[in-house]
CSV table of C-alpha atoms in Angstrom, one decimal:
chain,number,residue,atom,x,y,z
T,162,MET,CA,-74.8,23.1,73.1
T,163,LYS,CA,-75.3,20.3,70.8
T,164,GLN,CA,-75.7,23.1,67.5
T,165,ARG,CA,-72.1,24.4,68.5
T,166,LEU,CA,-70.3,21.1,68.5
T,167,LYS,CA,-72.1,20.7,64.9
T,168,SER,CA,-71.1,23.7,63.7
T,169,GLU,CA,-67.5,23.2,65.0
T,170,ARG,CA,-67.0,19.5,63.2
T,171,GLY,CA,-68.3,21.1,60.2
T,172,ILE,CA,-65.6,23.8,60.0
T,173,THR,CA,-63.1,21.0,60.9
T,174,LEU,CA,-64.2,18.7,58.0
T,175,VAL,CA,-64.2,22.2,55.3
T,176,ALA,CA,-60.3,22.9,57.0
T,177,LEU,CA,-59.6,19.1,56.1
T,178,VAL,CA,-60.9,19.2,52.4
T,179,VAL,CA,-59.1,22.6,52.0
T,180,THR,CA,-55.8,21.3,53.6
T,181,ILE,CA,-56.0,18.4,51.1
T,182,VAL,CA,-56.8,20.6,48.1
T,183,VAL,CA,-53.7,22.5,49.1
T,184,LEU,CA,-51.4,19.4,49.3
T,185,LEU,CA,-52.9,18.1,46.0
T,186,ILE,CA,-51.9,21.4,44.5
T,187,LEU,CA,-48.5,21.5,45.7
T,188,ALA,CA,-47.8,17.9,45.0
T,189,GLY,CA,-48.9,18.7,41.5
T,190,ILE,CA,-46.3,21.6,41.3
T,191,THR,CA,-43.9,19.2,43.0
T,192,ILE,CA,-44.3,16.3,40.5
T,193,MET,CA,-44.2,19.0,37.2
T,194,TYR,CA,-41.2,20.4,38.4
T,195,THR,CA,-39.4,17.4,39.3
T,196,MET,CA,-40.9,15.2,36.7
T,197,GLY,CA,-42.4,17.6,33.8
T,198,GLU,CA,-40.9,18.5,30.3
T,199,ASN,CA,-39.0,21.4,32.3
T,200,SER,CA,-38.4,19.4,35.4
T,201,ILE,CA,-35.4,19.4,37.6
T,202,PHE,CA,-34.5,16.1,36.9
T,203,LYS,CA,-35.1,16.9,32.7
T,204,LYS,CA,-32.5,19.7,33.0
T,205,ALA,CA,-30.1,17.6,35.1
T,206,GLN,CA,-30.7,15.3,32.2
T,207,ASP,CA,-29.9,17.8,29.6
T,208,ALA,CA,-27.0,19.4,31.1
T,209,LYS,CA,-25.4,15.9,31.7
T,210,ASN,CA,-25.7,14.9,28.0
T,211,LYS,CA,-24.5,18.3,27.1
T,212,THR,CA,-21.3,17.8,29.0
T,213,ALA,CA,-20.8,14.6,27.4
T,214,GLU,CA,-21.1,15.9,24.2
T,215,ALA,CA,-19.0,18.9,24.9
T,216,VAL,CA,-16.4,16.3,26.3
T,217,LYS,CA,-17.1,13.8,22.9
T,218,ASN,CA,-16.0,16.9,20.4
T,219,GLU,CA,-13.1,18.3,22.7
T,220,GLN,CA,-11.8,14.8,22.1
T,221,GLU,CA,-12.5,14.4,18.3
T,222,TYR,CA,-11.1,18.0,18.1
T,223,MET,CA,-7.8,16.6,19.9
T,224,ASN,CA,-7.3,13.5,17.7
T,225,SER,CA,-7.6,15.7,14.9
T,226,ILE,CA,-4.9,17.7,16.2
T,227,ASP,CA,-3.1,14.4,16.9
T,228,ASN,CA,-3.5,13.3,13.4
T,229,MET,CA,-2.6,16.3,11.8
T,230,VAL,CA,0.9,16.4,13.9
T,231,ASN,CA,1.2,12.4,13.1
T,232,GLY,CA,1.0,13.3,9.3
T,233,TYR,CA,3.6,15.7,9.2
T,234,ILE,CA,5.8,13.6,11.3
T,235,ASN,CA,5.0,10.4,9.1
T,236,GLY,CA,5.7,12.6,5.6
T,237,THR,CA,1.3,11.8,5.1
T,238,GLY,CA,0.7,16.1,6.1
T,239,ASN,CA,-0.2,17.8,2.8
T,240,GLY,CA,1.3,21.0,3.7
T,241,GLY,CA,-2.3,23.1,4.3
T,242,GLY,CA,-2.2,22.1,7.7
T,243,SER,CA,-4.9,19.7,7.9
T,244,THR,CA,-5.1,15.7,7.8
T,245,PRO,CA,-5.3,14.3,3.6
T,246,THR,CA,-8.7,13.5,2.5
T,247,GLY,CA,-9.9,10.8,0.2
T,248,PRO,CA,-9.1,7.0,0.0
T,249,VAL,CA,-8.3,5.3,3.6
T,250,VAL,CA,-7.1,2.2,4.7
T,251,ASP,CA,-9.4,0.3,6.9
T,252,ASN,CA,-7.4,-2.5,7.7
T,253,SER,CA,-3.8,-3.7,7.0
T,254,SER,CA,-2.2,-7.0,8.0
T,255,THR,CA,1.4,-8.8,8.2
T,256,GLY,CA,-0.4,-12.4,8.2
T,257,GLU,CA,-1.1,-14.7,5.8
T,258,HIS,CA,-2.7,-13.7,2.7
T,259,THR,CA,-4.5,-16.0,0.2
T,260,GLU,CA,-3.1,-15.0,-3.1
T,261,THR,CA,-6.4,-14.1,-5.8
T,262,THR,CA,-7.3,-12.3,-8.5
T,263,VAL,CA,-8.4,-9.3,-8.8
T,264,GLU,CA,-10.6,-7.4,-11.0
T,265,TYR,CA,-10.0,-3.6,-10.0
T,266,THR,CA,-9.3,-0.8,-12.8
T,267,TRP,CA,-6.0,1.0,-12.4
T,268,GLU,CA,-7.8,3.9,-11.1
T,269,GLN,CA,-9.0,2.1,-8.2
T,270,ILE,CA,-5.6,0.6,-7.6
T,271,ASP,CA,-4.0,4.1,-7.9
T,272,LYS,CA,-6.4,5.2,-5.2
T,273,ILE,CA,-5.4,1.7,-3.2
T,274,ALA,CA,-2.2,3.4,-3.3
T,275,GLN,CA,-3.2,7.0,-2.5
T,276,ALA,CA,-4.8,5.6,1.0
T,277,ILE,CA,-1.4,3.0,1.6
T,278,ALA,CA,0.6,6.2,1.2
T,279,ASN,CA,-1.3,8.5,3.9
T,280,SER,CA,-1.3,5.1,6.6
T,281,SER,CA,1.2,4.8,8.8
T,282,ASP,CA,0.3,1.3,9.5
T,283,VAL,CA,1.0,-0.1,6.2
T,284,THR,CA,4.9,-1.0,6.1
T,285,SER,CA,7.1,-2.9,3.5
T,286,GLU,CA,6.2,-6.3,5.8
T,287,THR,CA,2.2,-5.8,5.4
T,288,THR,CA,1.1,-8.8,3.7
T,289,GLU,CA,-2.6,-7.5,3.1
T,290,VAL,CA,-4.6,-4.0,3.1
T,291,THR,CA,-8.2,-2.8,3.0
T,292,ALA,CA,-9.1,0.6,1.8
T,293,ASN,CA,-12.2,2.1,1.4
T,294,ILE,CA,-12.4,3.7,-2.2
T,295,ASP,CA,-15.4,5.6,-2.7
T,296,GLY,CA,-17.6,4.0,0.0
T,297,THR,CA,-16.4,0.8,-1.1
T,298,ASN,CA,-13.9,-1.9,0.6
T,299,LEU,CA,-11.5,-3.0,-1.9
T,300,LYS,CA,-9.1,-5.5,-0.6
T,301,LEU,CA,-5.4,-6.2,-2.3
T,302,GLY,CA,-2.5,-8.3,-1.0
T,303,VAL,CA,0.9,-10.0,-1.6
T,304,GLY,CA,0.8,-11.8,-4.8
T,305,ASP,CA,-2.7,-11.0,-6.1
T,306,ILE,CA,-2.7,-10.9,-10.0
T,307,ALA,CA,-3.9,-7.9,-11.5
T,308,THR,CA,-4.5,-7.5,-15.7
T,309,VAL,CA,-2.6,-4.5,-17.6
T,310,GLN,CA,-2.8,-4.2,-21.1
T,311,TYR,CA,0.2,-4.0,-23.3
T,312,SER,CA,-0.4,-2.7,-27.0
T,313,GLY,CA,-3.8,-4.3,-26.8
T,314,THR,CA,-2.9,-7.4,-25.1
T,315,SER,CA,-4.1,-8.6,-21.7
T,316,VAL,CA,-0.9,-9.4,-19.9
T,317,ARG,CA,-0.9,-10.4,-16.3
T,318,VAL,CA,1.1,-8.6,-13.1
T,319,ARG,CA,1.8,-9.4,-9.9
T,320,VAL,CA,1.9,-7.5,-6.3
T,321,LEU,CA,5.2,-8.0,-5.1
T,322,GLY,CA,4.9,-5.7,-1.6
T,323,PHE,CA,4.2,-2.6,-0.4
T,324,LYS,CA,6.1,0.5,0.4
T,325,HIS,CA,9.3,-1.2,-0.6
T,326,ASP,CA,11.0,1.4,-3.6
T,327,ASP,CA,11.7,4.9,-3.2
T,328,LEU,CA,10.5,7.4,-4.9
T,329,VAL,CA,12.2,10.0,-7.1
T,330,ASP,CA,9.7,12.5,-7.1
T,331,GLN,CA,8.4,12.6,-3.4
T,332,THR,CA,5.4,14.7,-4.0
T,333,VAL,CA,2.7,12.1,-4.8
T,334,TYR,CA,-0.2,10.9,-3.4
T,335,GLY,CA,-1.6,14.4,-2.2
T,336,GLY,CA,1.2,15.0,0.1
T,337,THR,CA,5.0,14.3,0.6
T,338,HIS,CA,6.2,10.7,0.7
T,339,GLU,CA,9.5,8.8,0.5
T,340,LYS,CA,8.2,5.1,-0.6
T,341,ALA,CA,5.9,4.0,-3.8
T,342,SER,CA,2.9,2.5,-2.5
T,343,ILE,CA,2.8,-0.6,-4.2
T,344,SER,CA,5.1,-2.7,-6.4
T,345,PHE,CA,4.4,-4.9,-9.4
T,346,GLU,CA,6.0,-7.5,-11.4
T,347,PHE,CA,4.7,-8.8,-14.6
T,348,LEU,CA,4.1,-12.6,-14.2
T,349,ASP,CA,3.8,-12.9,-18.1
T,350,PHE,CA,6.5,-11.4,-20.4
T,351,MET,CA,5.3,-8.2,-21.2
T,352,THR,CA,6.1,-7.8,-25.0
T,353,GLY,CA,4.8,-12.0,-24.7
T,354,ASP,CA,6.7,-14.3,-27.2
T,355,THR,CA,9.3,-11.2,-28.2
T,356,TYR,CA,12.1,-11.8,-26.5
T,357,LYS,CA,14.8,-9.4,-26.0
T,358,SER,CA,19.0,-8.6,-25.2
T,359,MET,CA,20.2,-7.2,-22.3
T,360,ASN,CA,22.6,-5.4,-25.1
T,361,SER,CA,23.6,-5.6,-28.8
T,362,THR,CA,27.5,-7.2,-27.5
T,363,ASN,CA,28.1,-9.0,-24.8
T,364,THR,CA,29.2,-6.5,-22.3
T,365,ASN,CA,27.7,-6.1,-18.6
T,366,GLU,CA,30.0,-2.4,-18.8
T,367,ASN,CA,28.5,-0.2,-16.3
T,368,GLY,CA,25.6,-2.6,-15.4
T,369,TRP,CA,22.2,-2.4,-15.6
T,370,ALA,CA,22.0,1.8,-15.9
T,371,ALA,CA,24.1,1.0,-19.1
T,372,THR,CA,22.1,-1.6,-20.7
T,373,GLN,CA,20.0,-1.2,-23.9
T,374,MET,CA,17.0,-3.0,-22.4
T,375,ARG,CA,16.7,-0.3,-19.7
T,376,LYS,CA,16.9,2.7,-22.4
T,377,ASP,CA,14.1,0.4,-24.6
T,378,LEU,CA,11.7,0.2,-21.6
T,379,ASN,CA,11.8,3.2,-20.6
T,380,GLY,CA,12.6,5.5,-23.8
T,381,TYR,CA,16.1,6.8,-22.4
T,382,THR,CA,18.4,7.8,-25.0
T,383,THR,CA,21.6,7.8,-23.1
T,384,SER,CA,22.5,5.8,-20.1
T,385,ASP,CA,22.7,8.7,-17.4
T,386,ALA,CA,21.2,7.2,-14.1
T,387,THR,CA,19.3,10.3,-13.3
T,388,GLN,CA,16.4,10.7,-16.2
T,389,SER,CA,13.8,12.4,-16.1
T,390,GLY,CA,10.3,12.8,-17.7
T,391,ALA,CA,7.5,10.7,-18.7
T,392,ILE,CA,7.6,6.9,-19.5
T,393,GLY,CA,8.5,6.3,-23.1
T,394,GLY,CA,9.8,3.0,-25.4
T,395,LEU,CA,8.3,0.2,-24.5
T,396,GLY,CA,6.3,1.5,-21.4
T,397,ALA,CA,4.7,3.9,-23.3
T,398,ASN,CA,2.5,0.7,-24.9
T,399,LEU,CA,1.2,-0.2,-21.0
T,400,SER,CA,-2.6,1.0,-20.4
T,401,ASN,CA,-1.5,1.9,-16.8
T,402,LYS,CA,1.4,4.3,-17.7
T,403,SER,CA,-0.1,7.2,-16.3
T,404,TYR,CA,0.0,5.9,-12.7
T,405,ILE,CA,3.6,4.2,-13.0
T,406,LYS,CA,5.8,6.5,-10.2
T,407,GLN,CA,9.6,6.6,-11.3
T,408,VAL,CA,11.5,5.0,-8.6
T,409,LYS,CA,15.2,4.6,-7.5
T,410,LYS,CA,16.6,1.6,-8.2
T,411,LYS,CA,20.2,0.1,-7.1
T,412,TYR,CA,22.5,-1.6,-9.7
T,413,ILE,CA,26.1,-3.3,-9.8
T,414,GLY,CA,28.1,-1.1,-11.9
T,415,THR,CA,31.1,-3.1,-12.3
T,416,TYR,CA,30.6,-7.2,-12.4
T,417,ASN,CA,33.2,-8.5,-9.8
T,418,ASN,CA,33.3,-5.2,-7.6
T,419,ALA,CA,30.5,-5.6,-4.5
T,420,SER,CA,31.6,-2.1,-3.8
T,421,SER,CA,30.2,-0.2,-7.2
T,422,VAL,CA,26.8,-0.2,-6.6
T,423,THR,CA,25.0,2.7,-7.0
T,424,THR,CA,21.7,3.9,-8.3
T,425,CYS,CA,19.9,5.1,-11.4
T,426,ASN,CA,15.9,6.5,-11.8
T,427,ASP,CA,13.4,4.1,-13.6
T,428,TYR,CA,9.6,3.9,-14.4
T,429,LEU,CA,10.2,-0.1,-15.6
T,430,TRP,CA,13.3,-2.0,-14.4
T,431,LEU,CA,14.3,-5.7,-14.0
T,432,LEU,CA,14.1,-7.2,-10.9
T,433,ALA,CA,18.2,-7.7,-9.4
T,434,ALA,CA,19.1,-11.2,-8.0
T,435,SER,CA,18.9,-10.2,-4.2
T,436,GLU,CA,14.9,-9.0,-4.6
T,437,VAL,CA,14.1,-12.3,-5.7
T,438,VAL,CA,16.5,-14.7,-3.7
T,439,ASN,CA,18.3,-14.1,-0.3
T,440,ASN,CA,21.2,-16.4,-0.4
T,441,GLY,CA,23.9,-17.2,-3.4
T,442,TYR,CA,27.0,-18.6,-4.5
T,443,ASN,CA,29.4,-17.5,-2.2
T,444,GLY,CA,26.6,-17.5,0.9
T,445,SER,CA,24.6,-14.9,2.7
T,446,GLY,CA,26.8,-12.1,1.1
T,447,THR,CA,25.6,-12.5,-2.5
T,448,TYR,CA,22.7,-13.3,-4.4
T,449,GLY,CA,22.3,-16.1,-6.9
T,450,TYR,CA,25.4,-15.4,-9.0
T,451,ALA,CA,25.3,-11.5,-8.3
T,452,ILE,CA,28.4,-10.4,-6.4
T,453,THR,CA,26.2,-8.1,-3.5
T,454,SER,CA,22.9,-7.2,-3.1
T,455,GLU,CA,21.3,-4.5,-5.4
T,456,GLY,CA,18.0,-4.1,-3.0
T,457,PRO,CA,16.1,-6.3,-0.3
T,458,GLN,CA,13.9,-8.9,-1.2
T,459,TYR,CA,10.4,-8.7,-2.0
T,460,LYS,CA,7.7,-9.9,0.2
T,461,TYR,CA,6.4,-11.7,-2.1
T,462,TYR,CA,9.6,-13.6,-3.4
T,463,GLN,CA,10.1,-14.2,1.0
T,464,GLY,CA,7.5,-16.1,0.9
T,465,VAL,CA,8.9,-18.4,-2.2
T,466,THR,CA,11.1,-20.7,0.3
T,467,ASP,CA,13.0,-23.0,-2.7
T,468,ALA,CA,16.6,-22.0,-2.8
T,469,TRP,CA,18.4,-20.2,-5.2
T,470,ASN,CA,19.9,-22.5,-7.0
T,471,SER,CA,16.9,-24.8,-7.2
T,472,SER,CA,13.5,-25.4,-9.4
T,473,SER,CA,10.9,-23.2,-8.0
T,474,ALA,CA,7.2,-23.3,-9.6
T,475,GLY,CA,7.3,-19.5,-7.1
T,476,ARG,CA,9.9,-17.9,-10.1
T,477,GLN,CA,8.7,-19.3,-13.1
T,478,LYS,CA,6.9,-17.0,-15.3
T,479,ARG,CA,5.8,-17.5,-19.2
T,480,PRO,CA,5.1,-15.3,-22.7
T,481,SER,CA,1.5,-15.8,-21.7
T,482,ALA,CA,-0.7,-17.4,-19.1
T,483,SER,CA,-1.2,-20.4,-21.3
T,484,GLY,CA,2.1,-20.4,-22.3
T,485,SER,CA,5.1,-22.7,-21.4
T,486,THR,CA,7.8,-21.6,-18.7
T,487,VAL,CA,10.9,-19.9,-20.4
T,488,GLY,CA,13.7,-18.0,-18.8
T,489,TRP,CA,13.6,-14.3,-17.9
T,490,TRP,CA,16.2,-11.5,-17.4
T,491,LEU,CA,17.6,-10.2,-14.2
T,492,ARG,CA,19.4,-6.7,-13.8
T,493,SER,CA,22.2,-8.3,-12.0
T,494,PRO,CA,25.5,-8.9,-13.9
T,495,GLY,CA,27.0,-12.3,-13.3
T,496,TYR,CA,29.6,-12.0,-10.4
T,497,ASN,CA,32.5,-13.8,-12.9
T,498,PHE,CA,32.1,-13.1,-16.2
T,499,SER,CA,32.1,-9.5,-18.0
T,500,SER,CA,29.7,-10.6,-21.0
T,501,SER,CA,27.0,-11.8,-19.2
T,502,PHE,CA,23.9,-11.4,-17.0
T,503,CYS,CA,21.7,-13.4,-14.3
T,504,GLY,CA,18.3,-14.4,-15.0
T,505,VAL,CA,16.1,-17.4,-14.0
T,506,ASP,CA,15.7,-20.3,-16.3
T,507,SER,CA,12.1,-21.9,-16.9
T,508,SER,CA,12.3,-24.6,-14.1
T,509,GLY,CA,12.7,-21.1,-11.7
T,510,TYR,CA,16.4,-22.0,-11.3
T,511,THR,CA,19.0,-18.4,-10.5
T,512,ILE,CA,21.3,-18.6,-13.4
T,513,GLY,CA,24.4,-16.3,-14.2
T,514,ASN,CA,25.9,-16.5,-17.4
T,515,SER,CA,23.4,-15.2,-20.1
T,516,TYR,CA,25.1,-13.6,-22.6
T,517,ALA,CA,24.4,-10.1,-23.0
T,518,SER,CA,23.2,-10.3,-26.6
T,519,GLY,CA,21.2,-13.3,-26.4
T,520,THR,CA,17.6,-13.6,-25.6
T,521,GLY,CA,15.4,-13.6,-22.4
T,522,GLY,CA,11.7,-12.7,-21.3
T,523,VAL,CA,10.9,-9.1,-20.4
T,524,VAL,CA,8.9,-9.2,-16.8
T,525,PRO,CA,9.8,-5.6,-15.7
T,526,GLY,CA,8.9,-4.4,-12.4
T,527,PHE,CA,6.8,-1.1,-11.6
T,528,SER,CA,5.5,0.8,-9.0
T,529,ILE,CA,1.9,2.7,-8.3
């Protein structure tokens, strides 16, 4: 009887050991399928990651389609069914900008202009942009000063604003665009201390378009308002001439007729009174001594708050950076003189009775 009891106990112990071994094997299998490299949890995580990646890719695709549509709506499409490639604006602002001197090449400035053209965020109210050019962020703002060579002499130019002037040829910057990206003006006289006349005689007949000054600056041989072709004349001596865009400029055709405003095409142009000051001799409807507007005030001059008939350091110009201030020409005819054009005197005061055959500083504007 005792022998049988021992035998049954032995069998029970063996069964227990076998059971434990089987359970351990099952536990191992369970752990392997739940926690291992090919586990259920791992496969579930992989499925989750692939789903998230698919959602991200789909969103990026939808964004690219949205950008393409917006590009064509905003005039930045390149006609090939995709958004333009190249320089891009990383940031832009309409807030305060600290004016500085930049040492960019004109090739770099031209690339900044391309980035601005392809950005719907940049408008005529923008004061500062940061563009990614060949992997480097370059900042440019209203009032910033750059340097250009004129006949081998370094001359300072100033940023007047962004997307202000209307282009003549709109197929530029790798797409179709209505506005030139960056407008500049000469801060120093382009021709140094060589002063020039608006006309050989004292007349403002047919306004800016008919002036000898316009012909000399652009290399035009006639007073045709719709001139075309490459920049010539005095402009041919500029080191950045290949980057300058031809734009449409308004002008008063008859000095005392506010309804005589029309448009001409220019590479280089003198600023109008209304592009510099926002008021004039007869209230808000006139500008300086011009009878009407020839275009809105540039963003830079919006920040020059001195009255049009007061001295202003913001309106002073010089033959060179180290020279004394001297008066400079505007393209507007004086409202009550058939013989004169407007200008800004050495103190920054807007004037309107400078005889056309007299001489003054040449500080044209241009667009890149």
